[in-house]
Amino acid sequence: MSTYNPQRPTPRLRWLRARIAALGKPAILLLGIGTSIATSPEEPFTRSSRDVGSVALGSSRHVVVTLSQSMRNEAFEVIISFTVGKDAAETQVQVEPDKPGWPVVVRTLVPPATPGARGELDIDAPEVGSSLPADAGSPEEVPTVFLQYNLRSVACDPETAASHPKYCADWHQLGAQCADHGPCRLGFTLTVLNTESTLDTEFNFGAAALRYDETEWGLKCTAQTDFTDKATIEAKFDE
Amino acid sequence: MNEPSDVRAADVLCRPTALTALALWCVNDHVLKYAYPGWLTGKLSDVASLIVAPLLAACLFDLAFPHATARMRRKLFLLALVAIGALMFSVKLFDSAAWAYRWGLGLLQWPFRSLTGLLADGSARPLRAVQLAMDWTDLLTLPALIVPWWLRARKSSGDVCAQIVAGDDHVGVQAP
């Protein structure tokens, strides 16, 4: 005999349960397929050119690219290109995986040119986690080491570097060479090697070809790192 | 009631163990891996995916061949287990397989990312590969493939979808 039971679900509730049951398996199947497709995030360092706007050349302003924690398992390359007039130059920085000191901060300097000239910077860098640009200091903060033209390798001046532990710089004077030949083009590779025991990183500032007009007396190429006084700079110039 | 040898993969997918694995896979991929990056969260998704993926593949087989015999479904399920294991093995060890996985999954994701981009800012997204860490230690999770096999082999005791309906029948039929 059937009797009234207040706990018995109403027809509307029974209908709702039946609908949920009917939709349950397809919904779970769709959720599973969706989870399978979305299981891996996009490769974060597919390059995308990013225009960071005009910068005042000659100001030694530099660009900071901060890379996110999620990228620490992969080696990749950051390319920073800059345009001076009709000429372009490019800086490549190879970032090694899983090194101490993440997130990695990559810096490059805009080469100086005629005061007041302006250039464009494009960053080919990972989209995820990158933040740019950042203006980190004036030229006065950068200690300089003078090189002779044919010198291919030089260590930082320990005293200078020790007094400015954040920076190590290389400065090359080309005045006479350019003055003799008029507009000139120079290719160079600037590598900063860190020999400090806690870090084992090499920043390769790549090859760059910059041209200056005959009124310009020198080319100043500067590398900055977070290394301390154990850093070594190698500057190799094209023949 | 179906015999264990005549189980539909969708029924197995509705069991609490499989649902838990699916939820864990989803949450771990999109929350835990970012909040707690490390060895454990890296392996959790591998384990969960090895539990769920063969069941999903078997579900798709069932949909594609609705009139398949129980014997055929069982064979297809075993084939799914082997295929998922082989996929895991190859993408973790071989560059070409990893490349195919990165771009294949990127291709599957691309329509959804583009649709999202179109809705968000009116621009489609470029096709991109997905991330894949070729870590051979991930192969240590391969024994997790036993779980879906075990789920399918044992008699049903916890089909959540079925329990919703069953609850409707049981409540209120007791004698006064």
CSV table of C-alpha atoms in Angstrom, one decimal:
chain,number,residue,atom,x,y,z
A,1,MET,CA,0.0,0.0,0.0
A,2,SER,CA,1.3,3.3,-0.9
A,3,THR,CA,1.2,6.2,1.6
A,4,TYR,CA,2.2,9.8,1.5
A,5,ASN,CA,5.8,10.4,2.5
A,6,PRO,CA,6.9,14.0,2.9
A,7,GLN,CA,10.4,12.9,1.9
A,8,ARG,CA,9.2,11.6,-1.5
A,9,PRO,CA,10.5,14.0,-4.2
A,10,THR,CA,7.9,16.0,-6.0
A,11,PRO,CA,7.4,15.3,-9.7
A,12,ARG,CA,9.2,18.5,-10.5
A,13,LEU,CA,12.3,17.3,-8.5
A,14,ARG,CA,12.1,13.9,-10.1
A,15,TRP,CA,12.0,15.5,-13.5
A,16,LEU,CA,15.0,17.7,-12.6
A,17,ARG,CA,17.0,14.6,-11.3
A,18,ALA,CA,16.2,12.7,-14.5
A,19,ARG,CA,17.4,15.6,-16.6
A,20,ILE,CA,20.6,15.8,-14.6
A,21,ALA,CA,21.1,12.1,-14.9
A,22,ALA,CA,20.5,12.3,-18.6
A,23,LEU,CA,23.0,15.2,-19.0
A,24,GLY,CA,25.5,13.9,-16.5
A,25,LYS,CA,27.4,11.5,-18.8
A,26,PRO,CA,27.6,13.8,-21.8
A,27,ALA,CA,28.7,16.7,-19.5
A,28,ILE,CA,31.4,14.6,-17.9
A,29,LEU,CA,32.5,13.4,-21.3
A,30,LEU,CA,32.7,17.0,-22.5
A,31,LEU,CA,34.6,18.1,-19.4
A,32,GLY,CA,37.0,15.2,-19.9
A,33,ILE,CA,37.6,16.1,-23.5
A,34,GLY,CA,38.0,19.8,-22.6
A,35,THR,CA,40.5,19.0,-19.9
A,36,SER,CA,42.4,16.8,-22.3
A,37,ILE,CA,42.7,19.5,-24.9
A,38,ALA,CA,43.5,22.2,-22.4
A,39,THR,CA,45.9,20.1,-20.4
A,40,SER,CA,49.1,21.9,-21.6
A,41,PRO,CA,49.4,25.6,-21.7
A,42,GLU,CA,50.7,27.4,-24.8
A,43,GLU,CA,54.4,27.6,-25.4
A,44,PRO,CA,55.1,30.8,-23.6
A,45,PHE,CA,58.0,31.9,-25.7
A,46,THR,CA,56.7,32.0,-29.2
A,47,ARG,CA,58.2,35.2,-30.2
A,48,SER,CA,56.0,38.2,-30.7
A,49,SER,CA,57.5,41.5,-31.6
A,50,ARG,CA,56.5,44.1,-29.2
A,51,ASP,CA,57.0,47.8,-29.9
A,52,VAL,CA,58.0,49.5,-26.7
A,53,GLY,CA,57.8,52.9,-28.2
A,54,SER,CA,60.3,55.6,-28.9
A,55,VAL,CA,63.3,56.1,-26.7
A,56,ALA,CA,65.8,58.8,-26.5
A,57,LEU,CA,69.0,57.5,-27.8
A,58,GLY,CA,72.1,58.5,-26.0
A,59,SER,CA,70.4,58.2,-22.7
A,60,SER,CA,71.7,54.7,-22.0
A,61,ARG,CA,68.3,53.8,-21.0
A,62,HIS,CA,67.9,50.1,-21.0
A,63,VAL,CA,65.1,47.6,-21.2
A,64,VAL,CA,64.3,45.0,-18.6
A,65,VAL,CA,62.5,41.9,-19.5
A,66,THR,CA,61.3,39.9,-16.5
A,67,LEU,CA,60.5,36.3,-17.3
A,68,SER,CA,58.0,34.4,-15.3
A,69,GLN,CA,58.6,31.4,-13.0
A,70,SER,CA,56.7,29.1,-15.3
A,71,MET,CA,59.4,29.4,-18.0
A,72,ARG,CA,62.2,28.1,-15.9
A,73,ASN,CA,62.3,24.7,-17.4
A,74,GLU,CA,63.2,25.7,-20.9
A,75,ALA,CA,66.1,27.4,-22.6
A,76,PHE,CA,65.1,30.2,-24.9
A,77,GLU,CA,66.4,33.2,-26.5
A,78,VAL,CA,65.3,36.8,-26.1
A,79,ILE,CA,66.0,39.1,-29.0
A,80,ILE,CA,66.0,42.8,-28.5
A,81,SER,CA,66.3,44.8,-31.6
A,82,PHE,CA,66.6,48.5,-32.0
A,83,THR,CA,66.6,50.9,-34.8
A,84,VAL,CA,68.8,53.8,-35.3
A,85,GLY,CA,67.7,55.8,-38.2
A,86,LYS,CA,67.5,53.4,-41.2
A,87,ASP,CA,69.9,50.9,-39.5
A,88,ALA,CA,68.8,48.2,-37.2
A,89,ALA,CA,70.7,46.2,-34.7
A,90,GLU,CA,69.8,43.2,-32.7
A,91,THR,CA,70.8,41.9,-29.3
A,92,GLN,CA,70.3,38.2,-28.5
A,93,VAL,CA,70.4,36.8,-25.1
A,94,GLN,CA,70.3,33.1,-24.5
A,95,VAL,CA,68.6,32.2,-21.3
A,96,GLU,CA,69.5,28.9,-19.8
A,97,PRO,CA,66.9,26.8,-18.0
A,98,ASP,CA,66.5,26.5,-14.3
A,99,LYS,CA,69.3,28.7,-13.2
A,100,PRO,CA,69.5,30.4,-9.8
A,101,GLY,CA,68.2,33.9,-9.7
A,102,TRP,CA,64.9,33.5,-11.4
A,103,PRO,CA,63.1,35.4,-12.7
A,104,VAL,CA,65.7,36.3,-15.1
A,105,VAL,CA,66.2,39.9,-15.9
A,106,VAL,CA,67.7,40.7,-19.3
A,107,ARG,CA,69.0,44.1,-19.9
A,108,THR,CA,70.3,45.8,-22.9
A,109,LEU,CA,71.3,49.3,-23.6
A,110,VAL,CA,70.2,51.5,-26.4
A,111,PRO,CA,73.4,52.6,-28.1
A,112,PRO,CA,73.9,56.3,-27.9
A,113,ALA,CA,73.7,58.3,-31.0
A,114,THR,CA,73.3,62.0,-31.8
A,115,PRO,CA,71.7,63.6,-28.8
A,116,GLY,CA,68.1,64.2,-29.4
A,117,ALA,CA,67.7,61.4,-32.0
A,118,ARG,CA,65.0,58.9,-31.3
A,119,GLY,CA,64.7,55.3,-32.2
A,120,GLU,CA,62.3,52.4,-32.0
A,121,LEU,CA,62.8,49.3,-29.9
A,122,ASP,CA,61.2,46.0,-30.7
A,123,ILE,CA,61.3,43.2,-28.3
A,124,ASP,CA,61.1,39.6,-29.5
A,125,ALA,CA,60.5,38.1,-26.1
A,126,PRO,CA,58.2,35.7,-24.4
A,127,GLU,CA,54.8,37.2,-23.9
A,128,VAL,CA,54.0,35.5,-20.7
A,129,GLY,CA,55.5,37.2,-17.7
A,130,SER,CA,57.4,39.8,-19.6
A,131,SER,CA,57.2,43.3,-18.4
A,132,LEU,CA,58.9,46.1,-20.2
A,133,PRO,CA,60.3,48.6,-20.5
A,134,ALA,CA,62.0,49.7,-17.4
A,135,ASP,CA,64.3,52.6,-17.1
A,136,ALA,CA,67.0,51.6,-14.7
A,137,GLY,CA,69.5,54.2,-14.3
A,138,SER,CA,71.4,56.9,-15.9
A,139,PRO,CA,74.8,56.6,-17.5
A,140,GLU,CA,76.5,58.0,-14.5
A,141,GLU,CA,75.6,54.8,-12.6
A,142,VAL,CA,77.5,52.6,-15.1
A,143,PRO,CA,81.2,52.3,-14.4
A,144,THR,CA,83.2,52.0,-17.6
A,145,VAL,CA,86.3,50.1,-18.5
A,146,PHE,CA,88.3,51.4,-21.4
A,147,LEU,CA,89.6,49.0,-24.0
A,148,GLN,CA,92.3,49.2,-26.5
A,149,TYR,CA,91.0,48.6,-30.0
A,150,ASN,CA,92.6,45.2,-30.6
A,151,LEU,CA,92.1,43.9,-27.1
A,152,ARG,CA,89.9,40.9,-27.4
A,153,SER,CA,89.3,40.1,-23.8
A,154,VAL,CA,89.4,42.1,-20.6
A,155,ALA,CA,88.4,41.6,-17.1
A,156,CYS,CA,86.5,44.2,-15.2
A,157,ASP,CA,88.4,46.5,-13.1
A,158,PRO,CA,87.9,44.8,-9.7
A,159,GLU,CA,87.9,48.1,-7.9
A,160,THR,CA,85.4,49.7,-10.1
A,161,ALA,CA,83.2,46.7,-10.1
A,162,ALA,CA,83.4,46.3,-6.4
A,163,SER,CA,82.3,49.8,-5.8
A,164,HIS,CA,79.4,49.2,-8.2
A,165,PRO,CA,78.6,45.6,-7.6
A,166,LYS,CA,75.5,45.7,-9.8
A,167,TYR,CA,77.2,46.6,-13.0
A,168,CYS,CA,80.1,45.8,-15.1
A,169,ALA,CA,80.6,47.7,-18.3
A,170,ASP,CA,82.7,47.8,-21.4
A,171,TRP,CA,83.4,50.9,-23.4
A,172,HIS,CA,85.1,51.0,-26.7
A,173,GLN,CA,86.5,54.1,-28.3
A,174,LEU,CA,86.5,54.1,-32.1
A,175,GLY,CA,86.9,57.7,-32.8
A,176,ALA,CA,90.0,57.7,-35.0
A,177,GLN,CA,88.8,54.7,-37.0
A,178,CYS,CA,85.5,56.3,-37.9
A,179,ALA,CA,87.1,59.7,-38.5
A,180,ASP,CA,89.4,58.3,-41.1
A,181,HIS,CA,86.8,56.4,-43.0
A,182,GLY,CA,83.8,58.6,-42.7
A,183,PRO,CA,80.6,56.7,-42.0
A,184,CYS,CA,81.5,53.2,-40.8
A,185,ARG,CA,80.0,50.0,-39.8
A,186,LEU,CA,81.3,47.9,-37.0
A,187,GLY,CA,80.3,44.5,-36.1
A,188,PHE,CA,81.0,43.2,-32.6
A,189,THR,CA,80.2,40.5,-30.2
A,190,LEU,CA,80.1,41.3,-26.6
A,191,THR,CA,80.0,38.5,-24.1
A,192,VAL,CA,79.8,38.8,-20.4
A,193,LEU,CA,80.9,35.8,-18.5
A,194,ASN,CA,80.2,35.3,-14.9
A,195,THR,CA,82.7,33.4,-12.9
A,196,GLU,CA,81.2,33.8,-9.6
A,197,SER,CA,80.7,30.5,-7.9
A,198,THR,CA,77.0,31.0,-7.1
A,199,LEU,CA,76.0,31.7,-10.6
A,200,ASP,CA,77.2,30.2,-13.8
A,201,THR,CA,75.6,32.2,-16.5
A,202,GLU,CA,76.7,33.6,-19.7
A,203,PHE,CA,75.0,36.5,-21.3
A,204,ASN,CA,75.8,36.8,-25.0
A,205,PHE,CA,75.0,40.2,-26.2
A,206,GLY,CA,75.2,39.0,-29.7
A,207,ALA,CA,76.5,40.6,-32.8
A,208,ALA,CA,75.5,44.0,-33.6
A,209,ALA,CA,76.2,46.2,-36.6
A,210,LEU,CA,75.8,49.9,-35.9
A,211,ARG,CA,76.6,52.8,-38.2
A,212,TYR,CA,77.3,56.3,-37.2
A,213,ASP,CA,77.8,59.3,-39.2
A,214,GLU,CA,81.1,61.0,-39.5
A,215,THR,CA,80.3,63.5,-36.8
A,216,GLU,CA,80.2,60.7,-34.3
A,217,TRP,CA,83.6,60.0,-32.8
A,218,GLY,CA,83.0,56.8,-31.1
A,219,LEU,CA,81.0,53.8,-30.5
A,220,LYS,CA,80.1,53.0,-26.9
A,221,CYS,CA,78.9,49.5,-26.3
A,222,THR,CA,78.0,48.8,-22.8
A,223,ALA,CA,77.0,45.6,-21.1
A,224,GLN,CA,75.3,45.5,-17.7
A,225,THR,CA,74.9,42.5,-15.6
A,226,ASP,CA,73.9,41.7,-12.1
A,227,PHE,CA,77.2,40.0,-11.6
A,228,THR,CA,79.6,41.2,-9.0
A,229,ASP,CA,83.4,41.7,-9.3
A,230,LYS,CA,84.0,38.2,-10.6
A,231,ALA,CA,82.5,39.0,-14.0
A,232,THR,CA,84.6,39.0,-17.1
A,233,ILE,CA,83.9,40.8,-20.3
A,234,GLU,CA,84.9,39.5,-23.7
A,235,ALA,CA,84.6,41.9,-26.6
A,236,LYS,CA,85.3,40.4,-30.0
A,237,PHE,CA,85.3,42.7,-32.9
A,238,ASP,CA,84.8,41.8,-36.5
A,239,GLU,CA,87.9,42.0,-38.6
B,1,MET,CA,22.6,-4.5,-15.0
B,2,ASN,CA,25.6,-4.9,-17.2
B,3,GLU,CA,28.1,-7.6,-16.6
B,4,PRO,CA,31.6,-6.3,-16.0
B,5,SER,CA,32.6,-7.6,-19.4
B,6,ASP,CA,29.8,-5.5,-21.0
B,7,VAL,CA,30.5,-2.2,-19.2
B,8,ARG,CA,30.2,1.0,-21.1
B,9,ALA,CA,33.1,3.4,-20.7
B,10,ALA,CA,30.8,6.3,-19.9
B,11,ASP,CA,29.5,4.3,-16.9
B,12,VAL,CA,33.1,3.8,-15.7
B,13,LEU,CA,33.8,7.4,-16.2
B,14,CYS,CA,30.9,8.3,-13.9
B,15,ARG,CA,32.4,6.3,-11.0
B,16,PRO,CA,33.8,8.3,-8.1
B,17,THR,CA,37.4,7.3,-8.7
B,18,ALA,CA,37.3,8.4,-12.3
B,19,LEU,CA,35.5,11.6,-11.5
B,20,THR,CA,38.0,12.4,-8.7
B,21,ALA,CA,40.8,11.8,-11.2
B,22,LEU,CA,39.1,14.1,-13.7
B,23,ALA,CA,38.6,16.8,-11.2
B,24,LEU,CA,42.2,16.5,-10.0
B,25,TRP,CA,43.5,16.7,-13.5
B,26,CYS,CA,41.5,19.8,-14.2
B,27,VAL,CA,42.3,21.6,-10.9
B,28,ASN,CA,46.0,20.6,-11.0
B,29,ASP,CA,46.5,21.8,-14.6
B,30,HIS,CA,44.9,25.1,-14.1
B,31,VAL,CA,45.4,26.0,-10.4
B,32,LEU,CA,47.9,23.8,-8.5
B,33,LYS,CA,50.6,23.8,-11.1
B,34,TYR,CA,50.8,27.6,-11.0
B,35,ALA,CA,50.3,27.9,-7.3
B,36,TYR,CA,52.8,25.1,-6.4
B,37,PRO,CA,55.1,24.4,-9.3
B,38,GLY,CA,57.2,21.4,-8.6
B,39,TRP,CA,57.7,17.7,-8.9
B,40,LEU,CA,54.4,16.7,-7.2
B,41,THR,CA,52.1,18.8,-9.3
B,42,GLY,CA,54.0,17.8,-12.4
B,43,LYS,CA,53.3,14.1,-11.7
B,44,LEU,CA,49.7,14.5,-10.5
B,45,SER,CA,48.4,15.5,-13.9
B,46,ASP,CA,50.2,12.6,-15.4
B,47,VAL,CA,48.6,10.1,-13.1
B,48,ALA,CA,45.2,11.7,-13.4
B,49,SER,CA,45.4,11.8,-17.2
B,50,LEU,CA,46.5,8.2,-17.4
B,51,ILE,CA,43.4,7.3,-15.4
B,52,VAL,CA,40.9,9.4,-17.4
B,53,ALA,CA,42.3,9.5,-20.9
B,54,PRO,CA,41.8,5.7,-21.7
B,55,LEU,CA,38.2,6.0,-20.4
B,56,LEU,CA,37.6,9.0,-22.6
B,57,ALA,CA,39.1,7.3,-25.6
B,58,ALA,CA,36.9,4.3,-24.9
B,59,CYS,CA,33.8,6.6,-24.6
B,60,LEU,CA,34.6,7.9,-28.0
B,61,PHE,CA,34.9,4.4,-29.4
B,62,ASP,CA,31.5,3.6,-27.9
B,63,LEU,CA,30.0,6.6,-29.5
B,64,ALA,CA,31.6,5.8,-32.9
B,65,PHE,CA,30.6,2.1,-32.7
B,66,PRO,CA,27.3,2.1,-30.7
B,67,HIS,CA,26.4,-1.4,-31.9
B,68,ALA,CA,29.7,-3.0,-31.0
B,69,THR,CA,29.6,-6.2,-29.0
B,70,ALA,CA,30.8,-6.4,-25.5
B,71,ARG,CA,33.8,-8.3,-26.7
B,72,MET,CA,34.6,-5.6,-29.2
B,73,ARG,CA,34.2,-2.9,-26.6
B,74,ARG,CA,36.6,-4.7,-24.3
B,75,LYS,CA,39.2,-5.0,-27.0
B,76,LEU,CA,38.9,-1.3,-27.9
B,77,PHE,CA,39.3,-0.4,-24.3
B,78,LEU,CA,42.5,-2.4,-24.0
B,79,LEU,CA,43.6,-0.8,-27.3
B,80,ALA,CA,43.0,2.6,-25.7
B,81,LEU,CA,45.0,1.7,-22.7
B,82,VAL,CA,47.9,0.6,-24.8
B,83,ALA,CA,47.7,3.6,-27.1
B,84,ILE,CA,47.7,6.1,-24.2
B,85,GLY,CA,50.6,4.3,-22.6
B,86,ALA,CA,52.5,4.3,-26.0
B,87,LEU,CA,51.7,8.0,-26.5
B,88,MET,CA,53.0,8.9,-23.0
B,89,PHE,CA,56.1,6.8,-23.6
B,90,SER,CA,56.9,8.3,-27.0
B,91,VAL,CA,56.3,12.0,-26.2
B,92,LYS,CA,58.6,11.8,-23.2
B,93,LEU,CA,61.4,10.2,-25.0
B,94,PHE,CA,61.4,11.1,-28.7
B,95,ASP,CA,61.8,14.6,-30.1
B,96,SER,CA,59.6,13.9,-33.1
B,97,ALA,CA,56.8,12.6,-31.0
B,98,ALA,CA,57.1,15.5,-28.6
B,99,TRP,CA,57.0,17.9,-31.6
B,100,ALA,CA,53.9,16.2,-33.0
B,101,TYR,CA,52.3,16.4,-29.5
B,102,ARG,CA,53.1,20.1,-29.0
B,103,TRP,CA,51.8,21.2,-32.4
B,104,GLY,CA,48.9,18.7,-32.5
B,105,LEU,CA,47.5,19.8,-29.2
B,106,GLY,CA,48.3,23.4,-30.1
B,107,LEU,CA,46.2,22.9,-33.2
B,108,LEU,CA,43.3,21.5,-31.1
B,109,GLN,CA,43.5,24.4,-28.8
B,110,TRP,CA,43.8,27.0,-31.5
B,111,PRO,CA,40.1,27.3,-32.4
B,112,PHE,CA,39.1,27.9,-28.8
B,113,ARG,CA,41.9,30.4,-28.2
B,114,SER,CA,41.0,32.2,-31.4
B,115,LEU,CA,37.3,32.3,-30.4
B,116,THR,CA,38.3,33.7,-27.0
B,117,GLY,CA,40.5,36.3,-28.6
B,118,LEU,CA,37.8,37.3,-31.1
B,119,LEU,CA,35.3,37.7,-28.3
B,120,ALA,CA,37.8,39.6,-26.1
B,121,ASP,CA,39.5,42.0,-28.5
B,122,GLY,CA,38.3,41.1,-32.0
B,123,SER,CA,41.6,39.4,-33.1
B,124,ALA,CA,42.3,35.7,-33.7
B,125,ARG,CA,45.3,34.2,-32.0
B,126,PRO,CA,48.2,32.7,-33.9
B,127,LEU,CA,48.7,29.0,-33.9
B,128,ARG,CA,51.1,28.0,-31.2
B,129,ALA,CA,52.7,24.9,-29.9
B,130,VAL,CA,52.0,23.9,-26.3
B,131,GLN,CA,54.4,23.2,-23.6
B,132,LEU,CA,55.7,19.8,-23.0
B,133,ALA,CA,58.5,18.8,-20.6
B,134,MET,CA,60.4,15.8,-21.9
B,135,ASP,CA,61.0,14.3,-18.5
B,136,TRP,CA,61.6,10.6,-18.5
B,137,THR,CA,60.7,10.3,-14.8
B,138,ASP,CA,57.1,11.0,-15.9
B,139,LEU,CA,57.1,7.5,-17.2
B,140,LEU,CA,57.2,6.3,-13.6
B,141,THR,CA,53.5,7.2,-13.5
B,142,LEU,CA,52.6,4.7,-16.3
B,143,PRO,CA,51.4,2.1,-13.7
B,144,ALA,CA,48.5,4.4,-13.2
B,145,LEU,CA,47.0,2.8,-16.3
B,146,ILE,CA,46.1,-0.1,-14.1
B,147,VAL,CA,43.4,2.0,-12.4
B,148,PRO,CA,41.1,2.4,-15.4
B,149,TRP,CA,41.6,-1.2,-16.2
B,150,TRP,CA,40.6,-2.1,-12.6
B,151,LEU,CA,37.7,0.3,-12.7
B,152,ARG,CA,36.3,-1.3,-15.8
B,153,ALA,CA,36.9,-4.9,-14.6
B,154,ARG,CA,35.2,-4.7,-11.2
B,155,LYS,CA,31.5,-4.6,-10.8
B,156,SER,CA,29.8,-1.2,-10.7
B,157,SER,CA,29.3,0.1,-7.2
B,158,GLY,CA,29.5,3.8,-7.6
B,159,ASP,CA,28.1,5.2,-10.8
B,160,VAL,CA,27.3,8.7,-9.7
B,161,CYS,CA,25.0,9.4,-12.7
B,162,ALA,CA,23.1,6.2,-12.0
B,163,GLN,CA,22.8,7.0,-8.3
B,164,ILE,CA,21.0,10.2,-9.0
B,165,VAL,CA,18.3,8.2,-10.7
B,166,ALA,CA,18.4,5.4,-8.2
B,167,GLY,CA,17.9,7.9,-5.3
B,168,ASP,CA,14.7,9.0,-7.0
B,169,ASP,CA,13.4,5.5,-6.9
B,170,HIS,CA,14.4,4.6,-3.4
B,171,VAL,CA,13.3,7.7,-1.5
B,172,GLY,CA,9.8,7.5,-0.1
B,173,VAL,CA,9.0,3.9,-1.0
B,174,GLN,CA,9.5,2.6,2.5
B,175,ALA,CA,6.6,1.0,4.3
B,176,PRO,CA,4.8,3.3,6.7
